[in-house]
Short mmCIF file of C-alpha atoms in Angstrom, two decimals:
data_model
loop_
_atom_site.label_atom_id
_atom_site.label_comp_id
_atom_site.label_asym_id
_atom_site.label_seq_id
_atom_site.Cartn_x
_atom_site.Cartn_y
_atom_site.Cartn_z
CA MET A 524 52.30 -23.77 101.92
CA ALA A 525 56.00 -24.06 101.09
CA GLU A 526 56.01 -27.50 102.69
CA ASN A 527 53.05 -28.60 100.56
CA GLY A 528 54.78 -27.31 97.44
CA ALA A 529 57.88 -29.33 98.26
CA VAL A 530 55.78 -32.46 98.75
CA GLN A 531 54.08 -31.90 95.39
CA ARG A 532 57.42 -31.44 93.62
CA LEU A 533 58.74 -34.62 95.23
CA ALA A 534 55.64 -36.56 94.17
CA SER A 535 55.94 -35.24 90.63
CA ALA A 536 59.62 -36.18 90.45
CA SER A 537 58.80 -39.75 91.55
CA VAL A 538 56.47 -40.32 88.59
CA HIS A 539 58.16 -42.23 85.79
CA ALA A 540 57.65 -41.18 82.20
CA LEU A 541 57.15 -44.83 81.26
CA GLU A 542 56.35 -47.88 83.35
CA LEU A 543 55.91 -51.30 81.78
CA GLU A 544 54.70 -54.10 84.03
CA GLY A 545 54.77 -57.66 82.71
CA VAL A 546 54.28 -56.50 79.12
CA GLY A 547 54.04 -59.24 76.52
CA ARG A 548 53.17 -59.36 72.84
CA ARG A 549 52.18 -62.48 70.90
CA PHE A 550 51.58 -62.90 67.20
CA GLY A 551 49.76 -66.22 67.19
CA ALA A 552 52.21 -68.77 68.57
CA LEU A 553 55.15 -66.36 68.22
CA VAL A 554 56.19 -64.67 71.47
CA ALA A 555 57.72 -61.34 70.41
CA LEU A 556 57.84 -59.83 73.92
CA ALA A 557 57.75 -61.67 77.23
CA ASP A 558 57.34 -60.23 80.73
CA ILE A 559 58.94 -56.83 80.07
CA ASN A 560 59.34 -54.78 83.24
CA LEU A 561 60.81 -51.38 82.51
CA LYS A 562 60.85 -47.97 84.20
CA VAL A 563 62.17 -44.83 82.51
CA GLY A 564 62.30 -41.55 84.39
CA ALA A 565 60.96 -38.23 83.20
CA GLY A 566 63.71 -36.52 81.20
CA GLU A 567 65.82 -39.69 81.13
CA HIS A 568 67.76 -40.69 78.02
CA ARG A 569 67.66 -44.48 77.64
CA ALA A 570 69.23 -46.69 74.96
CA VAL A 571 67.71 -50.06 74.08
CA LEU A 572 70.18 -52.38 72.35
CA GLY A 573 70.01 -55.91 71.00
CA SER A 574 70.47 -57.95 67.87
CA ASN A 575 67.91 -58.10 65.07
CA GLY A 576 64.82 -59.91 66.28
CA ALA A 577 65.46 -59.10 69.94
CA GLY A 578 62.10 -57.33 70.21
CA LYS A 579 63.18 -53.70 70.23
CA THR A 580 60.80 -52.33 67.59
CA THR A 581 57.99 -54.54 68.92
CA LEU A 582 58.58 -52.90 72.29
CA PHE A 583 58.13 -49.48 70.66
CA ASN A 584 54.98 -50.67 68.88
CA ALA A 585 53.52 -51.85 72.18
CA ILE A 586 54.26 -48.53 73.88
CA THR A 587 52.80 -46.42 71.06
CA GLY A 588 49.79 -48.65 70.40
CA ASP A 589 50.76 -49.67 66.85
CA PHE A 590 50.58 -53.25 68.15
CA PRO A 591 49.22 -53.06 71.71
CA PRO A 592 50.48 -55.58 74.26
CA THR A 593 48.60 -58.84 74.67
CA SER A 594 49.50 -58.90 78.37
CA GLY A 595 50.72 -56.51 81.05
CA ARG A 596 50.18 -52.80 81.64
CA ILE A 597 51.78 -49.59 80.34
CA ARG A 598 51.71 -46.28 82.25
CA PHE A 599 52.71 -42.91 80.86
CA PHE A 600 53.48 -40.34 83.58
CA GLY A 601 51.41 -42.42 85.99
CA GLU A 602 48.38 -42.83 83.72
CA ASP A 603 47.45 -46.30 82.44
CA ILE A 604 47.50 -46.04 78.62
CA THR A 605 47.44 -49.77 77.86
CA GLU A 606 44.07 -49.59 76.11
CA PHE A 607 44.46 -46.11 74.62
CA PRO A 608 44.38 -45.66 70.82
CA ILE A 609 47.46 -44.18 69.17
CA GLU A 610 46.01 -40.67 68.89
CA GLU A 611 45.29 -40.48 72.63
CA ARG A 612 48.88 -41.40 73.44
CA ILE A 613 50.06 -38.70 71.04
CA ARG A 614 47.79 -36.12 72.70
CA ARG A 615 49.38 -36.95 76.04
CA GLY A 616 52.84 -36.15 74.68
CA LEU A 617 54.18 -39.50 73.44
CA ARG A 618 56.00 -39.38 70.09
CA ARG A 619 58.09 -41.72 67.94
CA THR A 620 60.12 -41.98 64.76
CA TYR A 621 60.26 -45.02 62.48
CA GLN A 622 63.06 -47.02 60.86
CA ILE A 623 61.68 -46.19 57.41
CA SER A 624 60.98 -42.54 56.58
CA GLN A 625 57.29 -41.65 56.34
CA LEU A 626 57.29 -38.12 54.90
CA PHE A 627 55.10 -36.22 52.42
CA ALA A 628 57.52 -35.58 49.56
CA GLY A 629 55.44 -32.75 48.07
CA LEU A 630 55.66 -30.50 51.14
CA THR A 631 58.48 -28.11 51.99
CA VAL A 632 60.42 -28.50 55.23
CA ILE A 633 58.62 -25.68 57.03
CA ASP A 634 55.20 -26.77 55.75
CA ALA A 635 55.74 -30.31 57.03
CA ILE A 636 56.75 -29.08 60.49
CA PHE A 637 53.86 -26.61 60.58
CA VAL A 638 51.32 -29.30 59.63
CA ALA A 639 52.70 -31.58 62.37
CA CYS A 640 52.42 -28.78 64.94
CA ARG A 641 48.93 -27.84 63.77
CA GLY A 642 47.84 -31.48 63.87
CA VAL A 643 48.26 -31.72 67.64
CA SER A 644 47.01 -28.20 68.43
CA ARG A 645 43.52 -27.07 69.42
CA SER A 646 43.14 -25.34 66.04
CA ARG A 647 43.98 -28.51 64.06
CA LEU A 648 40.63 -28.42 62.20
CA SER A 649 41.02 -24.79 61.11
CA LEU A 650 41.24 -24.13 57.36
CA LEU A 651 42.67 -20.63 57.78
CA ARG A 652 46.15 -19.89 56.48
CA PRO A 653 48.64 -18.93 59.21
CA GLY A 654 49.32 -15.21 59.58
CA GLU A 655 52.66 -13.55 60.24
CA ARG A 656 52.15 -13.80 64.01
CA ASP A 657 50.72 -17.31 64.03
CA ALA A 658 51.93 -19.10 67.17
CA THR A 659 52.00 -22.50 65.50
CA MET A 660 54.18 -21.22 62.65
CA ALA A 661 56.50 -19.64 65.23
CA GLN A 662 56.75 -23.00 66.95
CA ALA A 663 57.58 -24.66 63.61
CA HIS A 664 60.44 -22.21 63.06
CA THR A 665 61.79 -22.86 66.57
CA ILE A 666 61.77 -26.60 65.97
CA ALA A 667 63.46 -26.22 62.58
CA ASN A 668 66.26 -24.29 64.28
CA LEU A 669 66.59 -26.95 66.98
CA VAL A 670 67.19 -29.71 64.41
CA HIS A 671 69.49 -27.59 62.21
CA LEU A 672 67.08 -27.22 59.27
CA ASP A 673 66.46 -23.47 59.51
CA ASP A 674 68.55 -22.74 56.39
CA ILE A 675 66.46 -24.98 54.07
CA LEU A 676 62.91 -24.16 55.19
CA ALA A 677 61.56 -23.70 51.65
CA THR A 678 63.20 -26.84 50.27
CA PRO A 679 60.83 -29.62 49.08
CA ILE A 680 61.16 -32.83 51.08
CA ALA A 681 61.60 -34.78 47.83
CA VAL A 682 65.06 -33.29 47.26
CA LEU A 683 66.38 -33.57 50.82
CA SER A 684 69.32 -35.82 51.52
CA HIS A 685 68.75 -38.93 53.62
CA GLY A 686 70.35 -37.23 56.61
CA GLN A 687 68.15 -34.15 56.25
CA GLN A 688 65.07 -36.38 56.10
CA ARG A 689 66.15 -37.99 59.36
CA GLN A 690 66.51 -34.54 60.91
CA LEU A 691 63.04 -33.66 59.67
CA GLU A 692 61.62 -36.80 61.29
CA ILE A 693 63.05 -35.63 64.62
CA ALA A 694 61.47 -32.22 63.99
CA LEU A 695 58.06 -33.82 63.45
CA ALA A 696 58.45 -35.82 66.66
CA LEU A 697 59.14 -32.55 68.51
CA SER A 698 55.91 -30.94 67.33
CA GLY A 699 53.19 -30.08 69.81
CA ALA A 700 55.07 -30.12 73.14
CA PRO A 701 56.10 -33.79 73.45
CA ARG A 702 57.01 -35.18 76.85
CA PHE A 703 58.72 -38.36 75.66
CA ILE A 704 60.05 -39.59 72.30
CA LEU A 705 60.91 -43.04 70.97
CA PHE A 706 63.70 -42.89 68.36
CA ASP A 707 63.89 -46.00 66.15
CA GLU A 708 67.38 -46.15 64.62
CA PRO A 709 67.71 -42.44 63.75
CA ALA A 710 71.35 -42.87 62.63
CA ALA A 711 70.61 -45.57 60.04
CA GLY A 712 72.27 -44.66 56.74
CA LEU A 713 73.86 -41.44 57.98
CA SER A 714 77.36 -40.29 57.06
CA PRO A 715 79.94 -39.72 59.84
CA ALA A 716 79.30 -35.96 59.69
CA GLU A 717 75.54 -36.48 59.87
CA ARG A 718 75.98 -38.80 62.85
CA ARG A 719 77.92 -36.12 64.69
CA ASP A 720 75.12 -33.68 63.90
CA LEU A 721 72.54 -36.17 65.22
CA VAL A 722 74.43 -36.49 68.52
CA ALA A 723 74.46 -32.69 68.82
CA ILE A 724 70.73 -32.46 68.11
CA LEU A 725 69.80 -35.14 70.66
CA GLY A 726 72.13 -33.58 73.22
CA ALA A 727 70.47 -30.17 72.80
CA LEU A 728 66.88 -31.34 73.30
CA PRO A 729 65.00 -29.56 76.11
CA ALA A 730 65.86 -31.16 79.45
CA HIS A 731 62.26 -32.12 80.23
CA ILE A 732 61.94 -34.29 77.10
CA GLY A 733 63.03 -37.84 77.80
CA PHE A 734 63.64 -40.45 75.14
CA ILE A 735 64.43 -44.05 74.36
CA ILE A 736 66.71 -44.67 71.41
CA ILE A 737 67.07 -47.93 69.50
CA GLU A 738 70.35 -47.77 67.66
CA HIS A 739 72.78 -50.21 66.03
CA ASP A 740 75.54 -47.60 66.15
CA LEU A 741 76.91 -48.35 69.61
CA ASP A 742 79.00 -45.17 69.81
CA ILE A 743 75.92 -42.98 69.29
CA ALA A 744 73.76 -45.02 71.65
CA LEU A 745 76.26 -44.79 74.49
CA ARG A 746 77.04 -41.10 73.91
CA VAL A 747 73.45 -39.90 74.04
CA SER A 748 72.09 -42.16 76.81
CA SER A 749 72.47 -42.20 80.57
CA TYR A 750 71.26 -45.78 81.02
CA VAL A 751 71.15 -48.83 78.76
CA THR A 752 68.77 -51.78 78.45
CA ILE A 753 69.86 -54.88 76.52
CA MET A 754 67.17 -57.10 74.98
CA HIS A 755 67.47 -60.72 73.83
CA ASN A 756 64.75 -62.99 72.44
CA GLY A 757 61.95 -60.65 73.47
CA ARG A 758 63.16 -60.26 77.05
CA ILE A 759 65.30 -57.82 78.99
CA PHE A 760 68.71 -59.43 79.27
CA LYS A 761 70.70 -56.83 81.19
CA GLU A 762 70.63 -53.17 82.25
CA GLY A 763 73.27 -50.72 83.42
CA LEU A 764 75.22 -47.53 82.89
CA PRO A 765 76.81 -47.08 79.45
CA ARG A 766 80.30 -47.88 80.72
CA GLU A 767 79.06 -50.98 82.58
CA ILE A 768 77.32 -52.28 79.46
CA GLU A 769 80.32 -51.51 77.25
CA GLU A 770 82.65 -53.46 79.53
CA ASP A 771 80.30 -56.39 80.26
CA ASP A 772 81.73 -59.66 78.91
CA GLU A 773 78.32 -61.29 78.30
CA VAL A 774 77.07 -58.26 76.41
CA GLN A 775 80.23 -58.15 74.30
CA ALA A 776 79.94 -61.85 73.51
CA LEU A 777 76.27 -61.61 72.51
CA TYR A 778 76.03 -58.25 70.75
CA LEU A 779 79.04 -56.01 70.63
CA GLY A 780 81.93 -58.17 69.47
CA ALA A 781 85.33 -56.90 70.53
CA PRO A 782 85.51 -54.38 73.39
CA HIS A 783 85.32 -50.72 72.41
CA GLY A 784 88.42 -48.59 72.91
#
């Protein structure tokens, strides 16, 4: 029995969170993605870098189903999700944030997180107000604490700072037991202090939650990731460890400018 358990654990560990095989995306004659082959492990933190127009957000859209691939296959924890609608991918634990905030300004912080948690729960169609011991509300409070918003729970979203809205977006992505999150430029427009807070939040995520981060702030991308993929013209140009990418002459020439200190 112990031997069988070990075999099962080994098999589970070998399953990648994401596997893309020959993924392409065309918009008419425009080739936005071409022959993308990518594997990201469960719990892995991956950065995807590249100049504007490299195909990074299109890659996210293909994975989430916003704009499904026109060729190739996508697997999520071993299951082929290529043809799945967006909601089915969400139910399986795939989440994302967007470059532009998409929040309901009339809700408070805690209400927004609660609604997100309720929306992916079995009781999502219930019209009952949550009681004091409601498990979904408890989960919302836990998530608010994780993203450092627990001191402004009753604050309307409309009056939040840009940085607080970004934190709330991460909170919404954490709702309903996600297994993998796609972060699309979460540091855009943040102050230096807010960027440090973002790094702390991403570093404190539960170990089983993997993510891919698209980020123009190289310092953040390299600090929060364990592996880096560089894209160029809709293709994967190079991959490696953060230090390898930072010191690569071709990468510096194409994307990063002068070497980082």
